[in-house]
C-alpha positions as MATLAB code, in Angstrom:
seq = 'MLDKSSVIFNNPMDKKTVKGANKSKKKYIKKYGDDSKKDYKISFKDIDTLDYIKASNIVFGESNQKFEDNALIVGNIRMGFGHYRISIAMASAARALGFKPYWLDLASFDATGSKMIREQNDMYSLASRISQKSKLFNKLVWEPLNSEGFKKITYNAKDQKNSELLVPIFKNIDKEIPYIATHVWPSQAAIHAGMKNVVNAIPDNWPMGLHLSEGAIHTVQTPFAYFGYKTLNGFAKKPLNGIPESDLKMVGCYIDHELLVNLEEDNKLRKERIANGKPLRILMTVGGAGAGFDMFLAMVKHLIPYVKENKVALFINFGDHLDVYEKLCKKISGIKTTNYFNQYGELKEFVKNIRHGEATGIYAIYNKDIFEAVYSTNLLMPVTDLLVTKPSELAYYPIPKLFMRHIGGHEVYGGINGREYGDSIPECPTKKEINAMLDKIISDKELIPHICDRIDYLKKVGHYDGAYECVKLAAHMK';
ca = [
       0.000    0.000    0.000;
       1.465    3.324   -1.119;
       1.691    6.107    1.438;
      -0.446    9.045    0.262;
      -0.187   11.111    3.443;
       3.423   12.276    3.340;
       3.480   13.736   -0.176;
       0.348   14.948   -1.998;
       0.744   15.843   -5.693;
       4.466   16.447   -5.150;
       3.763   18.651   -2.135;
       5.552   17.301    0.980;
       3.569   17.386    4.210;
       5.179   18.586    7.444;
       6.059   16.081   10.180;
       3.270   17.258   12.487;
       0.639   16.641    9.814;
       1.985   13.165    9.009;
       2.173   12.267   12.700;
      -1.413   13.425   13.208;
      -2.607   11.333   10.258;
      -0.951    8.170   11.592;
      -2.368    8.851   15.042;
      -5.892    9.154   13.623;
      -5.716    5.787   11.866;
      -4.380    4.089   15.005;
      -7.212    5.610   17.031;
      -9.857    3.972   14.833;
      -8.062    0.623   14.847;
      -7.960    0.732   18.637;
     -11.656    1.619   18.782;
     -13.050   -0.689   16.098;
     -10.409   -3.406   15.642;
      -7.857   -4.339   12.983;
      -9.569   -6.206   10.114;
      -6.687   -5.887    7.624;
      -6.360   -9.690    7.393;
     -10.086  -10.323    6.924;
     -11.285  -12.055    3.773;
     -14.620  -10.354    3.100;
     -16.539  -12.318    0.461;
     -18.423  -10.232   -2.111;
     -22.041  -10.869   -3.033;
     -24.789   -8.892   -4.793;
     -28.344   -7.841   -4.019;
     -30.669   -6.120   -6.475;
     -31.777   -2.570   -5.610;
     -35.500   -2.761   -6.381;
     -36.015    1.011   -6.358;
     -33.366    1.413   -9.073;
     -34.788   -1.408  -11.188;
     -34.862    0.793  -14.301;
     -31.049    0.820  -14.342;
     -30.634   -2.761  -13.059;
     -28.312   -1.667  -10.254;
     -27.001   -4.245   -7.791;
     -25.786   -3.531   -4.271;
     -22.428   -5.028   -3.244;
     -22.766   -6.785    0.111;
     -20.780   -9.288    2.173;
     -21.761  -12.915    1.533;
     -20.785  -16.500    2.213;
     -18.853  -16.841   -1.041;
     -17.678  -14.587   -3.875;
     -20.050  -13.892   -6.748;
     -18.715  -13.012  -10.189;
     -19.151   -9.519  -11.584;
     -20.706   -9.262  -15.039;
     -18.278   -8.561  -17.885;
     -19.681   -5.052  -18.437;
     -19.494   -4.111  -14.737;
     -18.974   -0.568  -13.488;
     -18.795    0.168   -9.745;
     -20.101    3.361   -8.153;
     -18.279    3.814   -4.833;
     -20.090    6.028   -2.356;
     -21.134    6.701    1.218;
     -24.326    8.028    2.673;
     -23.601   11.510    3.976;
     -26.928   13.285    3.743;
     -28.665   12.612    0.414;
     -26.207   14.377   -1.878;
     -23.593   11.693   -2.476;
     -26.290    9.043   -2.960;
     -27.976   11.363   -5.460;
     -24.784   11.780   -7.501;
     -24.184    8.028   -7.313;
     -27.613    7.337   -8.809;
     -26.771    9.737  -11.644;
     -23.524    7.849  -12.324;
     -25.289    4.474  -12.258;
     -27.965    5.830  -14.599;
     -25.378    7.130  -17.074;
     -23.482    3.844  -16.874;
     -26.619    1.897  -17.734;
     -27.391    4.253  -20.631;
     -23.889    3.643  -22.025;
     -24.214   -0.138  -21.829;
     -22.721   -1.004  -18.431;
     -24.046   -3.020  -15.512;
     -23.869   -0.680  -12.462;
     -22.824   -2.005   -9.043;
     -23.400    0.051   -5.890;
     -20.669    0.063   -3.241;
     -21.662    1.963   -0.087;
     -18.536    1.802    2.039;
     -20.417    2.990    5.137;
     -22.845    0.056    5.034;
     -20.567   -2.828    6.056;
     -19.659   -4.388    9.387;
     -16.029   -3.454    8.906;
     -13.544   -1.184   10.670;
     -13.403    1.400    7.878;
     -17.191    1.503    7.613;
     -17.527    2.197   11.324;
     -14.990    5.002   10.956;
     -17.123    6.580    8.207;
     -20.331    6.266   10.204;
     -18.733    7.943   13.223;
     -17.496   10.867   11.141;
     -20.833   11.175    9.340;
     -22.709   11.302   12.659;
     -20.410   14.089   13.831;
     -20.902   16.016   10.569;
     -24.703   15.711   10.724;
     -24.781   16.814   14.359;
     -22.608   19.848   13.648;
     -24.779   20.715   10.637;
     -27.909   20.722   12.790;
     -26.222   22.753   15.529;
     -25.143   25.321   12.936;
     -28.812   25.940   12.112;
     -29.692   26.568   15.756;
     -26.651   28.547   16.896;
     -25.590   31.598   14.890;
     -22.424   31.857   16.979;
     -21.404   28.233   16.304;
     -22.202   28.689   12.632;
     -20.156   31.890   12.341;
     -17.135   30.855   14.415;
     -16.929   27.118   13.675;
     -19.102   25.658   10.932;
     -18.778   28.224    8.151;
     -14.963   28.593    8.542;
     -14.479   24.817    8.726;
     -16.495   24.120    5.563;
     -14.924   26.907    3.545;
     -11.345   27.221    4.805;
     -10.652   24.292    7.163;
     -11.466   21.600    4.618;
      -9.627   23.587    1.932;
      -6.171   23.085    3.456;
      -4.080   20.457    1.707;
      -2.944   19.186    5.122;
      -6.533   18.091    5.808;
      -6.146   15.557    3.007;
      -3.314   13.732    4.779;
      -5.498   12.519    7.644;
      -8.281   11.383    5.305;
      -5.771    9.525    3.154;
      -4.471    7.637    6.172;
      -7.954    6.888    7.536;
      -9.138    5.624    4.140;
      -6.503    2.863    4.309;
      -8.878    1.237    6.790;
     -11.320    0.618    3.930;
      -8.932   -1.515    1.851;
     -10.080   -4.932    3.201;
     -13.521   -4.398    1.646;
     -11.888   -4.418   -1.819;
      -9.949   -7.675   -1.406;
     -12.235   -9.753   -3.635;
     -13.175   -7.024   -6.125;
     -11.584   -7.231   -9.586;
      -9.134   -4.331   -9.745;
      -9.691   -3.746  -13.481;
     -13.407   -2.879  -13.162;
     -14.182    0.785  -14.013;
     -14.892    2.616  -10.770;
     -16.477    6.025  -10.074;
     -16.350    7.470   -6.555;
     -18.852   10.138   -5.529;
     -17.069   10.962   -2.270;
     -13.345   11.225   -1.718;
     -13.093    8.355    0.809;
     -14.333    5.707   -1.666;
     -11.866    7.136   -4.191;
      -8.914    7.108   -1.798;
      -9.852    3.626   -0.604;
      -9.992    2.284   -4.165;
      -6.560    3.731   -4.976;
      -5.069    2.244   -1.795;
      -6.654   -1.097   -2.698;
      -5.068   -1.120   -6.167;
      -8.106   -0.346   -8.354;
      -6.773    0.630  -11.788;
      -9.531    2.772  -13.345;
     -10.734    5.215  -10.695;
     -12.640    8.467  -11.274;
     -12.983   10.796   -8.294;
     -16.177   12.764   -9.041;
     -15.809   15.935   -6.964;
     -19.257   17.185   -5.897;
     -18.757   20.827   -4.895;
     -17.886   24.030   -6.717;
     -15.587   25.213   -3.895;
     -12.110   23.612   -4.284;
     -10.924   21.862   -1.112;
      -8.021   19.675   -0.044;
     -10.679   17.377    1.381;
     -11.494   16.159   -2.154;
      -7.977   15.197   -3.288;
      -7.383   11.558   -4.197;
      -4.031   11.259   -5.946;
      -3.966    8.343   -8.350;
      -7.544    8.897   -9.548;
      -8.826   11.074  -12.373;
     -10.435   14.062  -10.672;
     -13.565   15.351  -12.386;
     -15.220   18.698  -11.688;
     -18.473   20.261  -12.873;
     -17.394   23.885  -13.370;
     -14.555   26.091  -14.690;
     -14.150   27.658  -11.243;
     -13.507   24.264   -9.655;
     -11.148   23.284  -12.478;
      -8.943   26.328  -11.915;
      -8.907   25.768   -8.154;
      -7.682   22.190   -8.424;
      -5.350   22.881  -11.359;
      -3.454   25.413   -9.241;
      -4.325   24.343   -5.661;
      -4.378   28.077   -5.051;
      -5.182   28.888   -1.424;
      -4.704   25.307   -0.205;
      -1.663   26.409    1.816;
       0.115   29.630    2.783;
       2.807   29.003    0.170;
       2.352   28.177   -3.564;
       1.760   24.480   -4.292;
       2.148   22.122   -7.211;
      -1.310   21.686   -8.726;
      -3.058   18.702  -10.280;
      -1.763   17.896  -13.782;
      -4.153   17.960  -16.729;
      -3.918   14.185  -17.093;
      -5.500   13.784  -13.647;
      -8.083   16.602  -13.840;
     -11.053   16.928  -16.198;
     -13.935   19.400  -16.359;
     -16.892   17.286  -17.454;
     -20.106   19.210  -16.722;
     -22.900   18.567  -14.237;
     -23.575   15.082  -12.878;
     -27.155   14.394  -14.051;
     -29.174   11.187  -14.507;
     -29.922    9.966  -18.024;
     -33.630    9.781  -17.104;
     -33.698   13.500  -16.280;
     -32.041   14.481  -19.559;
     -33.735   12.285  -22.119;
     -37.070   14.208  -22.076;
     -35.783   17.539  -20.713;
     -36.940   19.709  -23.635;
     -40.474   18.323  -23.340;
     -40.403   18.885  -19.548;
     -39.587   22.549  -20.154;
     -42.255   22.830  -22.869;
     -44.882   21.535  -20.424;
     -43.689   23.955  -17.741;
     -44.130   26.898  -20.051;
     -47.557   25.659  -21.172;
     -48.776   25.310  -17.576;
     -47.704   28.867  -16.785;
     -49.228   30.256  -20.005;
     -52.526   28.505  -19.235;
     -52.713   29.831  -15.680;
     -52.241   26.460  -13.987;
     -50.979   26.347  -10.374;
     -47.217   26.820  -10.208;
     -45.796   23.483   -9.070;
     -43.188   24.037   -6.370;
     -41.046   21.183   -5.068;
     -39.291   21.558   -1.711;
     -36.741   19.041   -0.467;
     -35.724   18.262    3.102;
     -31.993   17.507    3.152;
     -30.410   14.376    4.568;
     -29.328   16.133    7.766;
     -32.830   17.565    8.260;
     -31.447   21.078    8.705;
     -33.122   24.342    7.726;
     -36.497   23.518    9.288;
     -37.361   27.079   10.335;
     -36.987   28.345    6.778;
     -39.109   25.459    5.461;
     -41.790   26.300    7.995;
     -41.794   29.980    7.033;
     -42.078   29.169    3.320;
     -44.917   26.669    3.757;
     -46.905   29.113    5.895;
     -46.315   31.822    3.299;
     -47.416   29.606    0.405;
     -50.612   28.212    1.939;
     -52.739   31.225    0.840;
     -51.443   30.757   -2.723;
     -52.378   27.062   -2.524;
     -55.914   27.958   -1.392;
     -56.201   30.398   -4.315;
     -55.080   27.622   -6.684;
     -52.026   29.623   -7.725;
     -49.543   27.091   -6.289;
     -49.380   23.311   -5.936;
     -46.831   22.440   -3.278;
     -44.799   19.217   -3.137;
     -42.610   18.532   -0.092;
     -40.276   15.546   -0.133;
     -39.379   14.781    3.488;
     -37.054   11.990    2.360;
     -36.688    9.464    5.166;
     -37.227   12.119    7.854;
     -40.645   11.239    9.283;
     -39.834   13.337   12.343;
     -39.586   16.474   10.193;
     -42.973   15.744    8.604;
     -44.578   15.212   12.020;
     -42.944   18.375   13.358;
     -44.353   20.381   10.457;
     -47.812   18.887   11.055;
     -47.708   20.111   14.647;
     -46.748   23.614   13.530;
     -49.325   23.933   10.732;
     -52.859   22.640   11.210;
     -54.290   20.920    8.175;
     -51.030   19.632    6.681;
     -51.737   16.125    7.995;
     -54.994   15.976    6.049;
     -53.366   16.824    2.716;
     -52.194   14.347    0.085;
     -49.647   12.067    1.737;
     -47.510    9.506   -0.074;
     -45.548    6.894    1.851;
     -45.869    4.170   -0.776;
     -43.356    4.501   -3.575;
     -45.523    2.732   -6.152;
     -48.379    5.168   -5.524;
     -46.049    8.122   -6.025;
     -44.777    6.727   -9.333;
     -48.349    6.332  -10.583;
     -49.272    9.815   -9.375;
     -46.323   11.343  -11.231;
     -47.440    9.672  -14.465;
     -50.956   11.046  -14.052;
     -49.983   14.667  -13.422;
     -47.472   14.924  -16.242;
     -50.289   15.952  -18.578;
     -52.947   16.200  -15.862;
     -53.834   18.412  -12.925;
     -52.101   18.966   -9.567;
     -53.634   21.072   -6.804;
     -53.091   21.416   -3.065;
     -50.209   20.242   -0.887;
     -48.462   16.898   -1.329;
     -46.252   15.367    1.358;
     -43.843   12.560    0.422;
     -42.032   10.273    2.848;
     -40.175    7.002    2.295;
     -38.343    4.932    4.872;
     -36.113    3.324    2.224;
     -33.109    5.532    1.441;
     -33.235    4.894   -2.313;
     -36.950    5.702   -2.481;
     -36.402    8.791   -0.319;
     -33.707   10.159   -2.626;
     -35.285    9.159   -5.913;
     -38.710   10.587   -5.093;
     -37.222   14.013   -5.832;
     -35.961   12.697   -9.188;
     -39.455   11.432  -10.026;
     -41.002   14.794   -9.177;
     -38.485   17.124  -10.838;
     -39.701   16.558  -14.435;
     -43.330   17.337  -13.500;
     -42.723   20.390  -11.295;
     -41.923   23.963  -12.254;
     -39.603   25.176   -9.487;
     -37.269   23.379   -7.102;
     -36.604   25.071   -3.751;
     -33.421   23.682   -2.214;
     -30.213   24.633   -0.498;
     -27.331   25.096   -2.973;
     -25.740   21.673   -2.477;
     -25.737   18.746   -4.932;
     -29.164   19.657   -6.350;
     -27.768   23.059   -7.342;
     -26.562   21.558  -10.635;
     -29.789   19.826  -11.734;
     -31.675   20.897  -14.903;
     -34.802   22.430  -13.377;
     -35.561   26.067  -12.463;
     -34.260   26.455   -8.907;
     -34.579   28.860   -6.007;
     -31.883   28.567   -3.360;
     -32.555   28.784    0.353;
     -29.739   29.626    2.723;
     -26.671   27.418    2.351;
     -25.551   25.047    5.119;
     -21.754   25.108    5.255;
     -19.621   27.689    3.459;
     -18.721   25.352    0.586;
     -22.348   25.373   -0.633;
     -22.220   29.103   -1.344;
     -20.337   28.445   -4.569;
     -22.946   26.016   -5.855;
     -25.417   28.882   -5.645;
     -23.026   31.263   -7.370;
     -22.540   28.769  -10.204;
     -26.276   28.409  -10.720;
     -26.929   32.121  -10.908;
     -24.007   32.656  -13.295;
     -25.139   29.930  -15.704;
     -28.714   31.169  -15.446;
     -30.595   27.986  -14.527;
     -31.128   29.132  -10.925;
     -32.376   32.086   -8.896;
     -29.749   33.428   -6.442;
     -29.569   32.309   -2.829;
     -32.041   33.966   -0.468;
     -30.495   33.715    3.017;
     -33.433   34.932    5.150;
     -37.105   34.001    5.519;
     -38.150   37.488    4.438;
     -35.993   37.419    1.308;
     -37.035   33.958    0.148;
     -40.734   34.623    0.667;
     -40.429   37.901   -1.240;
     -38.716   36.015   -4.075;
     -41.485   33.390   -4.081;
     -44.010   36.238   -4.454;
     -42.040   37.558   -7.417;
     -41.796   34.153   -9.115;
     -45.520   33.479   -8.696;
     -46.549   36.900  -10.028;
     -44.004   37.232  -12.862;
     -45.107   34.776  -15.546;
     -42.001   35.402  -17.661;
     -39.346   34.338  -15.158;
     -39.664   30.529  -15.167;
     -40.053   30.292  -18.984;
     -36.850   32.330  -19.343;
     -34.978   29.869  -17.125;
     -36.470   26.925  -19.046;
     -35.088   28.340  -22.305;
     -31.701   28.745  -20.645;
     -31.780   25.102  -19.472;
     -32.569   23.938  -23.005;
     -29.538   25.852  -24.271;
     -27.263   24.460  -21.558;
     -28.314   20.917  -22.404;
     -27.568   21.540  -26.071;
     -23.970   22.557  -25.295;
     -23.338   19.561  -23.007;
     -23.498   21.420  -19.681;
     -25.364   18.533  -18.016;
     -23.336   15.647  -19.510;
     -20.947   15.175  -16.566;
     -22.162   11.725  -15.530;
     -21.768   10.353  -19.060;
     -18.258   11.796  -19.223;
     -17.281   10.212  -15.901;
     -18.365    6.811  -17.169;
     -16.367    7.295  -20.352;
     -13.259    8.274  -18.390;
     -13.519    5.284  -16.039;
     -14.042    2.887  -18.943;
     -11.489    4.592  -21.240;
     -14.173    5.213  -23.864;
     -13.590    7.684  -26.703;
];
């Protein structure tokens, strides 16, 4: 196993940083055990929710199963919904290009490295929620950590060392299989394990040392991110060697094949609904960490009069956060009696019916299954007119978007990217600002059609082709 903590892209790390990285790995081994000699057998289980792309989940089994000849692995972790969402896009693009997608969630196993990931994810989610309740914590800790702390190249050294703990999971995986990672830990782990064709799909628009995985091809969605990683400018107090062109590619936004194939028709229907005076269909998403509740509450209260006047149809995907749905029901009388979907099959049928049909009132969506929770938003995006979300992974999706306040400084630059490319409305950081913007969008019948035309143009020039390009890079396709 090559050491990736001492030198990162020809930039030597100081002794203190290297010592801290080694100490971190030892801490997790002491806490969760040393499984480096384990022989984890690899088996597969179909993911029923993703049946349209025939994706199979990689699990531990009694004996090793054989991968199909056209296999492509999507390495990921669950950290909120975002990395799962990008992973689904990669699997979708892989299927569209003729590959059999396999899903490798490194946080899902009973293994030392998986327990390490789950511990760090729990800490991240807790801090994210605290940041929404404490302005002081957010200002002094959370925002600086997400924008500047994770940016330092020295931060990468510890992650590189910790990701060595994930290597045993790869023991019985063919090292030649094309592999796309949608979080840096699955990328680093694959490189440590000897995987030969690794793409590290970087999710954010804000360049950070956190996302470095030397040995993989790094892909980014935007020119801003490309420049940041090409130069590693600001990753340390002194100038650094950047990532060479051979290891860094700007590919466009990571979008599912299913969301692109009928995109022009989706936009045509949006414009027709607005021209015909139909209720504006607004989709709101509750993030994986369940943060931002107060702003959600303010928006729902503000939109209820529009719903009663048949000017708005409101869809709220609560994901797998039943507690957030129940909390909202307690705050707003009548929400519980609205349309409520907790059966995935019913939601799929409903989406088919409203594509050319009617939608009125408020619709609440909840699914216990993580894949159903994430993909419900994908089902609803083509049949809604406006997505209200924080500027995280959904910031790059081809639907008119309105951004609520970011959570973590790195998300700011997803919002900036959307407003610059013109497929999004700029971030509204306060309840007053976002409700005023909702008023403007509902009253101005020209705004959403303008964004739809912009989205059509961006599709035409390949702006949303990032997932396809990642597959091609991993599989060495021309």
